[in-house]
Coordinates of C-alpha atoms and ligand atoms in Angstrom, one line a residue:
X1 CA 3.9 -21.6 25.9
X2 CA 5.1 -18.3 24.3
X3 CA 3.1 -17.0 21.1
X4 CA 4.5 -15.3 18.4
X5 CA 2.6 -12.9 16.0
X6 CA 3.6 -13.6 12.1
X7 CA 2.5 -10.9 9.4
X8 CA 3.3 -11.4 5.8
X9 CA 2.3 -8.5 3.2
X10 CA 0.8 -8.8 -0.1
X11 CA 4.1 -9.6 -2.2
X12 CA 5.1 -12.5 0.6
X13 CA 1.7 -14.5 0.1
X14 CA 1.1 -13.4 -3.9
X15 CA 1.8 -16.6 -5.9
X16 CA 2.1 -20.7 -4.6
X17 CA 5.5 -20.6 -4.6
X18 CA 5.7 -17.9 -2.3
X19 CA 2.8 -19.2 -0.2
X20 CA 5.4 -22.2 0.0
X21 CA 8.1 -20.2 0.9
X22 CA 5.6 -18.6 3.9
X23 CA 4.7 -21.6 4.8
X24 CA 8.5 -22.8 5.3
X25 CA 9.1 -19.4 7.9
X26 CA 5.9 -20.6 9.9
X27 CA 6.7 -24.1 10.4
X28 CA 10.4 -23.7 11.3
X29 CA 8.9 -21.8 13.9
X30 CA 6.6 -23.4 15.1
X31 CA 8.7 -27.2 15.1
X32 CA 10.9 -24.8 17.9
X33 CA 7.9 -25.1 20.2
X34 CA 6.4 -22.2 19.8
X35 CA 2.6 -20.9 19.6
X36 CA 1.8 -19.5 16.1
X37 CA -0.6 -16.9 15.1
X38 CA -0.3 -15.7 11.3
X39 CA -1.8 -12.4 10.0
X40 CA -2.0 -12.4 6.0
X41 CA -2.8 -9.4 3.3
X42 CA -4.6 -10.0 0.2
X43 CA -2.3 -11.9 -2.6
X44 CA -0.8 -9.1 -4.9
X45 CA -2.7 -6.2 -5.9
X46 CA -5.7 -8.2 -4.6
X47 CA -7.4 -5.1 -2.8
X48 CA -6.5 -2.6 -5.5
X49 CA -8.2 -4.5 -8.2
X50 CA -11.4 -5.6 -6.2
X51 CA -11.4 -1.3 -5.8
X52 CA -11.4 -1.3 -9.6
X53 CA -13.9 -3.2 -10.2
X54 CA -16.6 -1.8 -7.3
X55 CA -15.6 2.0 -9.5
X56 CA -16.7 0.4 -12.6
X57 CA -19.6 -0.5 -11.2
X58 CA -20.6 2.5 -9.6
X59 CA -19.0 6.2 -9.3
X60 CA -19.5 6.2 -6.1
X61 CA -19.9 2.5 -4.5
X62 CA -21.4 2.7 -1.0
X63 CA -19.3 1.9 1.8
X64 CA -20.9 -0.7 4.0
X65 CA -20.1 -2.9 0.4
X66 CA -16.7 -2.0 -0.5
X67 CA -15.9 -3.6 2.6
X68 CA -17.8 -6.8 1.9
X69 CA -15.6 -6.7 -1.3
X70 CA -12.8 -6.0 0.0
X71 CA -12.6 -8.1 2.9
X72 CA -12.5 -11.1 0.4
X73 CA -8.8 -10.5 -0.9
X74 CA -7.8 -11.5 2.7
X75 CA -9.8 -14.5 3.0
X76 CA -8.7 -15.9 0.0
X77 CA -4.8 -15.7 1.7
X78 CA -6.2 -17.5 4.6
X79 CA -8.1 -20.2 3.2
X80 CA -4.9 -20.8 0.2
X81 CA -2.2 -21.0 3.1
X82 CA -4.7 -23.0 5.7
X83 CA -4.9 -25.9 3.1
X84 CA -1.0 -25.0 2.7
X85 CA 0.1 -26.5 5.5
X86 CA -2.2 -28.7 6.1
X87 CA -1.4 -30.5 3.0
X88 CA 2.2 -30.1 4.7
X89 CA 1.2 -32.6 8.1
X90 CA 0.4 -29.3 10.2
X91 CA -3.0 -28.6 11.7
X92 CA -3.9 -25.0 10.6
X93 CA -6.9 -23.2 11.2
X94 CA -8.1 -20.0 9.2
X95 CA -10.2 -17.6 10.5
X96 CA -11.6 -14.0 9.4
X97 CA -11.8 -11.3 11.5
X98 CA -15.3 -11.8 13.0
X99 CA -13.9 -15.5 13.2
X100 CA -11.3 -14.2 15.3
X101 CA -12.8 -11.9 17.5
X102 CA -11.9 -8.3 16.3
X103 CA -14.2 -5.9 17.1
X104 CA -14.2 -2.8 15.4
X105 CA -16.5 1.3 15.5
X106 CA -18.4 1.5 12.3
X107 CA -16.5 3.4 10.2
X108 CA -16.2 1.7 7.0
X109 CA -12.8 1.6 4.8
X110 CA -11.0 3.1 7.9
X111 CA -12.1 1.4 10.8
X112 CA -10.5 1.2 14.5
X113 CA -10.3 -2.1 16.4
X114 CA -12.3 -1.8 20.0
X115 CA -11.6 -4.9 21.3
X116 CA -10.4 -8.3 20.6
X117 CA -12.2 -11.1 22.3
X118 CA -8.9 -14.0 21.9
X119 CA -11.0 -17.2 23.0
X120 CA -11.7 -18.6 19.4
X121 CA -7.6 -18.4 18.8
X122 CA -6.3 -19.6 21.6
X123 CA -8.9 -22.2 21.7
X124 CA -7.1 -23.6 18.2
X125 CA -3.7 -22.9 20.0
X126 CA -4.6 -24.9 22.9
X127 CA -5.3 -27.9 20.2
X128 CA -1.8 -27.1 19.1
X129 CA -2.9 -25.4 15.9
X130 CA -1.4 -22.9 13.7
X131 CA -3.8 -19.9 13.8
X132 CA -4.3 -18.1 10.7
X133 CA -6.1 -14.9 10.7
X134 CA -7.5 -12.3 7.7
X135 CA -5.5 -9.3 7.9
X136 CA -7.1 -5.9 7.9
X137 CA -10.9 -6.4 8.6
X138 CA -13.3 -7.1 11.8
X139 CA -17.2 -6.5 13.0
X140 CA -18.8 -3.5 14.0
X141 CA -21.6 -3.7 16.1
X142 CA -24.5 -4.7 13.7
X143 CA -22.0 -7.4 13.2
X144 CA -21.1 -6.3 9.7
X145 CA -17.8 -6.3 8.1
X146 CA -15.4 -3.2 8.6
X147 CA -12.2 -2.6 7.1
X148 CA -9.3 -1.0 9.2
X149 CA -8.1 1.2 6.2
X150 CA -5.2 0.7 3.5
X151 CA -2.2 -1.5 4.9
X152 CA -4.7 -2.4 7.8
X153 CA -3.2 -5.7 8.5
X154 CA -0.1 -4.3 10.2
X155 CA -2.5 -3.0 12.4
X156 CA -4.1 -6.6 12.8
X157 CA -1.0 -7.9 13.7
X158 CA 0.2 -5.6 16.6
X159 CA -3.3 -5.5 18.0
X160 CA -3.2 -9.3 18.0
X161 CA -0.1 -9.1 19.8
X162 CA -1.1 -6.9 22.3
X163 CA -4.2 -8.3 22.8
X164 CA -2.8 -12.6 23.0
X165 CA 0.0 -10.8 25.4
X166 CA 2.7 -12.3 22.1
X167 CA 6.6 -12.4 22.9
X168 CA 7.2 -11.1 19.1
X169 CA 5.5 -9.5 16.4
X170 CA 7.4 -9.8 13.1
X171 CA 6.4 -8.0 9.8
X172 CA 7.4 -10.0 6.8
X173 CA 7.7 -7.5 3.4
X174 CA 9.5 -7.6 0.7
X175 CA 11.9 -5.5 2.0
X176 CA 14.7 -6.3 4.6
X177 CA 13.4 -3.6 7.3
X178 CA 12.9 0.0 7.2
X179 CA 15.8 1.8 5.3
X180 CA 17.2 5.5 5.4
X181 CA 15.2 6.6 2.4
X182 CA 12.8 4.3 0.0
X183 CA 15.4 1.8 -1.7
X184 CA 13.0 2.2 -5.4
X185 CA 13.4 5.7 -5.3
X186 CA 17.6 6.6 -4.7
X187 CA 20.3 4.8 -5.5
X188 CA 21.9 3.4 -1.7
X189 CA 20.1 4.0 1.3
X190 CA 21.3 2.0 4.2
X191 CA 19.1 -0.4 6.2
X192 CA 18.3 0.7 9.9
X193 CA 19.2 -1.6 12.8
X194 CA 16.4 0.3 15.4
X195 CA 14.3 3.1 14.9
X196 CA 11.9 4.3 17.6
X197 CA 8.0 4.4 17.9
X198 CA 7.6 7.8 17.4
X199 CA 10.4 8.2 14.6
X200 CA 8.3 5.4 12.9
X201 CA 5.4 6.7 13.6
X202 CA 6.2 10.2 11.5
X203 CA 7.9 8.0 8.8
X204 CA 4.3 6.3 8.2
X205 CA 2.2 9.1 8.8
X206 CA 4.3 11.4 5.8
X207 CA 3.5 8.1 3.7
X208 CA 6.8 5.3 3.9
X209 CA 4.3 2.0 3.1
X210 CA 6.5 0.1 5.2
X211 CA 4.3 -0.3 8.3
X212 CA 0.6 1.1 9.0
X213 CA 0.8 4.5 11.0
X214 CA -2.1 2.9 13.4
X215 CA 0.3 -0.4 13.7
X216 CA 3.0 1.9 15.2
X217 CA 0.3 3.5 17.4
X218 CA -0.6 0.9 19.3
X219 CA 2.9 -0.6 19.2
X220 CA 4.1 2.0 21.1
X221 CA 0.5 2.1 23.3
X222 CA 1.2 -1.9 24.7
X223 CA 5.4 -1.5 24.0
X224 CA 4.8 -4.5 21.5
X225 CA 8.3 -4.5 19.8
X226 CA 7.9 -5.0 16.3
X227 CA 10.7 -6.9 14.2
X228 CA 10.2 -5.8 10.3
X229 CA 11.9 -8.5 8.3
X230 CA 11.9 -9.6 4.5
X231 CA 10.2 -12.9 3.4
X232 CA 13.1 -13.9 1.0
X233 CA 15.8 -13.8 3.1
X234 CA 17.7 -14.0 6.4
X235 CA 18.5 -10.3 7.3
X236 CA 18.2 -9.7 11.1
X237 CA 15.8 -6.8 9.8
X238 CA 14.3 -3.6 11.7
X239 CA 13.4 -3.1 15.5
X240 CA 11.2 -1.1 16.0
X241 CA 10.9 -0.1 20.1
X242 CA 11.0 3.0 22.2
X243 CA 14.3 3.4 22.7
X244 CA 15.7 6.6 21.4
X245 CA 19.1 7.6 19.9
X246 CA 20.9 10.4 19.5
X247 CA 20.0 13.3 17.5
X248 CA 20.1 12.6 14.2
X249 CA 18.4 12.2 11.0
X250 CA 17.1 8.9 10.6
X251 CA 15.1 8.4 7.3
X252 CA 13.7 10.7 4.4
X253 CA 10.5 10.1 2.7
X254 CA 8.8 11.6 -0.5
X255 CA 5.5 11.1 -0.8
X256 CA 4.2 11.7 -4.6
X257 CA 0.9 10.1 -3.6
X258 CA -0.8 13.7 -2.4
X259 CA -3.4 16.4 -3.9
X260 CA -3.8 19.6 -3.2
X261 CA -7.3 21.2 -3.9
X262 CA -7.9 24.8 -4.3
X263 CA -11.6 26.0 -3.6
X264 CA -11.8 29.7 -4.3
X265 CA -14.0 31.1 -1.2
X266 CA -16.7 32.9 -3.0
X267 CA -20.3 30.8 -2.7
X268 CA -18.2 28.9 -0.1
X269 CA -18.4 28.9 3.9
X270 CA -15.9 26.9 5.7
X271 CA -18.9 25.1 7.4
X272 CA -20.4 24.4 4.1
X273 CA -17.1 22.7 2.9
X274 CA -16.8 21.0 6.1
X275 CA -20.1 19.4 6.3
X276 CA -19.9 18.6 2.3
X277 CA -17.0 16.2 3.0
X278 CA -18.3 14.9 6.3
X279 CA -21.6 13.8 4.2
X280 CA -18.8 11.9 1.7
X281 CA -16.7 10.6 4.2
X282 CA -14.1 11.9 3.5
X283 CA -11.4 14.1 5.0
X284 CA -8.2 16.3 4.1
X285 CA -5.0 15.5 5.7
X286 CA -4.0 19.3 6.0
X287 CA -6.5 22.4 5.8
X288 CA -5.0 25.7 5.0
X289 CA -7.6 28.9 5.4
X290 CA -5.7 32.1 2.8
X291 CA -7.1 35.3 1.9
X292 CA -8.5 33.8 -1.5
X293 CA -8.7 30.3 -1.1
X294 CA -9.4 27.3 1.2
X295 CA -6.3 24.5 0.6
X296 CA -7.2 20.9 1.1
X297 CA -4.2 18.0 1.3
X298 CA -5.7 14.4 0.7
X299 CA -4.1 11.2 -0.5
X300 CA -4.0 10.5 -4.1
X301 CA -6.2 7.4 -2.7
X302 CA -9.3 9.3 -2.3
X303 CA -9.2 11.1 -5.9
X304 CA -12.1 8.4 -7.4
X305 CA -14.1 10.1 -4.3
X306 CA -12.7 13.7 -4.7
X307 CA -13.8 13.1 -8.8
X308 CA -17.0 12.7 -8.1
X309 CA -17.7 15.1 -5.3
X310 CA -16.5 18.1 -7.8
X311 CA -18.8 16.7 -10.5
X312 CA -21.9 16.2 -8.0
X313 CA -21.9 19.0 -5.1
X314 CA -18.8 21.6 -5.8
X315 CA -19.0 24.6 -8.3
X316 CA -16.9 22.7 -10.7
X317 CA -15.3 26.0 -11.8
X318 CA -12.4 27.4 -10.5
X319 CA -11.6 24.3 -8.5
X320 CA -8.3 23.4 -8.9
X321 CA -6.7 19.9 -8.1
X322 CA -3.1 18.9 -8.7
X323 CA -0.6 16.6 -7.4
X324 CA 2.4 17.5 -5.4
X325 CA 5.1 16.0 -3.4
X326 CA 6.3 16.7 -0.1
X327 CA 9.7 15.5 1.2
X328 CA 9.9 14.5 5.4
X329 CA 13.0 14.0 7.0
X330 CA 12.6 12.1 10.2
X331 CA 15.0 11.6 13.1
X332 CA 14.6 12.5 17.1
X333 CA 15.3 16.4 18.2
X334 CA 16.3 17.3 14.4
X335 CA 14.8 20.7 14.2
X336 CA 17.2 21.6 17.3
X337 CA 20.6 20.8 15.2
X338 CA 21.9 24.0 13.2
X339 CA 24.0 21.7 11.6
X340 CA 21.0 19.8 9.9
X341 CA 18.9 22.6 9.3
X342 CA 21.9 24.1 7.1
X343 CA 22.8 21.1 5.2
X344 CA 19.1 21.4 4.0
X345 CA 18.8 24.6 3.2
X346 CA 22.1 23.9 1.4
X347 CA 20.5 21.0 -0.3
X348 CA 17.7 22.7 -1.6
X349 CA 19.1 26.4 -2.6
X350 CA 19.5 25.6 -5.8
X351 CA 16.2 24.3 -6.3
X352 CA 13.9 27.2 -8.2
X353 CA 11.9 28.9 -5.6
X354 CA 7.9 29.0 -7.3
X355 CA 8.3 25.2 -6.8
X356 CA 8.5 25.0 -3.1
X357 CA 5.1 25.7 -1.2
X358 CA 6.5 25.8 2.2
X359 CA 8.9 24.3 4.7
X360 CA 8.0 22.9 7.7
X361 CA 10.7 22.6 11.1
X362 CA 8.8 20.5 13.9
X363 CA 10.8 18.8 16.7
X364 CA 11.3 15.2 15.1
X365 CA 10.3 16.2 11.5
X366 CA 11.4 18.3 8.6
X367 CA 8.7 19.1 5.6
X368 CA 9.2 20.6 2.1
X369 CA 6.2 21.1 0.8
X370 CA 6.3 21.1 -3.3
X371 CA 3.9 22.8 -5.7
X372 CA 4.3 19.7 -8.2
X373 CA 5.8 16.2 -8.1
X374 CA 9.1 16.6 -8.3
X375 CA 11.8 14.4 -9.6
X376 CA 13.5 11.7 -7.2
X377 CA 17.0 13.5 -7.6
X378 CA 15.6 16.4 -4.8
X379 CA 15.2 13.3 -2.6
X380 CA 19.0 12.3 -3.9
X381 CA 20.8 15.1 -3.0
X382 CA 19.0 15.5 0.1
X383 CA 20.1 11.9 1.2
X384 CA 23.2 12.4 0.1
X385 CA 23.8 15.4 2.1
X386 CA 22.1 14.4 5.3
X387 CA 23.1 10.5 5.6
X388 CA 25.7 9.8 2.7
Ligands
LIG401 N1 -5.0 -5.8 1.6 C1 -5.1 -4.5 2.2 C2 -4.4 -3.4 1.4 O1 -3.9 -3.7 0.3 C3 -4.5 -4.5 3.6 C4 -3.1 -4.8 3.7 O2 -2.4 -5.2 2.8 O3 -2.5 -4.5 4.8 O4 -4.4 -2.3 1.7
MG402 MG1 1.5 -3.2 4.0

């Protein structure tokens, strides 16, 4: 019998009446005959609070805990919608990821699944169960509890997929699929019908919360088609697969989530910065060596870390940290199409020139690179310009 791989986000499983509503998608499914795994998030904000609170413990909480922590948002989804439907008539099994065989290397808060050792799950499938797994989390091999890194249980899902051999992997969010720019942020982006891998993949990796980046990477590793759909309602959604379309620009994201550190390179050596952020586990996104200054990108995510690094082991002076925003525009062969490359330019000319850091052209993406966070109109204009 075929399995199918169910993942519902955060805002799908945050309340009863949407665990309800959860519950409804599974079961329809699975009374058409079909084998069911389900991969849940933490309810809500879950994971951001249980963050929270380990920072008010401690300014710097150590990591093999966090994860113990942290792991517990998702187990609290599996238990809540394992006596769900079992209070409906259906047999339903929750397991964590240890449970459920997910083996991961040991690097806590961002770990990468090894292996996945499917016997436990299709075990309960075999005794016709509903299998319901903890999103983002697995074992490393002292058998402790890893975490696979912020959004992590996209990347649960499509692993699971790959590794139970599913016929479908659907995403359930909030949102009815992945969109031509982020719906909160301009006024009428369109819903895509396809996108490709490696379109998705740069649409993740410049910061659209939509899908995991590592999700997409091992999508596109086992060709695992992945259908992103919305909980609360019937839109067809999003496929995402390899196949590729024309040339043309498929989404735009801004990112405000981003800081940009400026260490001045007196008392500094690059390989004293390096190791200094290797001993914190912690890395920059981008690294820019000028004449004056080393340039560090992170995500606004690892400020708490950032915080306390420039209070314990940095020459507090002189560092500067501020946020910026940086706009991506996505779509196959893009930087090979005059035509695009003027309308942005266009778009942008009349934007003051001290608040644009740099522009980036690279085959399948376009990057402005802002000094500051800039308003969502830039992002407006841009979309209005390039899609309509
Ligand atoms: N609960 C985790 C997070 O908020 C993982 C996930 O939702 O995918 O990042
Ligand atoms: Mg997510």
């Amino acid at each position: 019998m075929d399995i199918i791989v169910l993942k519902f986000g955060g805002t799908s499983v945050a309340d009863n009446d949407k665990l309800k509503l959860v519950a409804k998608k599974i079961t329809t499914l699975y009374d058409q005959g079909t084998n069911v795994v389900v991969v849940v998030s933490a309810q809500g904000k879950k994971t951001d609070s249980l963050i929270t609170e380990a920072y008010e413990i401690s300014q710097n909480p150590i990591s093999r805990e966090l994860d113990v922590l942290l792991s517990t948002g998702e187990q609290v989804s599996i238990s809540k919608l394992s006596i769900l439907l079992n209070d409906c008539g259906y047999k339903a099994v929750s397991l964590t990821g240890w449970q459920a065989g997910i083996y991961t290397n040991n690097v806590n808060q961002n770990a990468i699944i090894e292996h996945i050792n499917t016997k436990r799950i299709k075990d309960e499938l075999s005794k016709g169960k509903i299998v319901i797994v903890a999103g983002f989390q697995g074992i490393n091999e002292n058998v402790d509890i890893t975490t696979l890194g912020r959004g992590g249980s996209d990347t649960t899902a499509v692993a699971l997929a790959a590794a139970l051999e599913a016929k479908d992997c659907y995403i359930y969010s909030d949102v009815e699929g992945i969109f031509t720019s982020d719906p909160r942020k301009i006024s009428n982006p369109k819903k895509l019908k396809n996108i490709s891998y490696d379109e998705m993949l740069n649409l993740s990796n410049e910061g659209a919360k939509v899908l995991h980046n590592r999700c997409v990477e091992v999508a596109k590793k086992y060709d695992i088609p992945i259908l992103a759909k919305s909980t609360f309602s019937d839109d067809a959604g999003t496929s995402i697969n390899n196949k590729i379309e024309s040339q043309k620009v498929k989404s735009l994201v801004k990112n405000d989530e981003l800081v940009l550190m400026h260490i001045p390179k007196q008392n500094m050596s690059f390989l004293k910065l390096y190791s200094l952020f290797e001993k914190n586990k912690i890395m920059p996104i981008e690294f820019i060596d000028s004449v004056e200054e080393f340039q560090m990108l992170f995500k606004s995510c690892d400020c708490p870390k950032l915080d306390y690094m420039i209070k314990q082991q940095l020459i507090k002076d002189n560092i500067k940290v501020n946020k910026i925003s940086r706009v991506s525009i996505i779509g196959y062969g893009i930087a090979n199409d005059n035509i695009i490359l003027n309308k942005i330019i266009d778009s942008i000319s009349n934007i003051d020139d001290n608040k644009i850091q740099k522009i980036d052209i690279n085959d399948g993406k376009i990057r402005i690179t802002f000094k500051e966070v800039v308003s969502n109109e830039i992002l407006e204009q841009l979309h209005l310009n390039l899609i309509g």
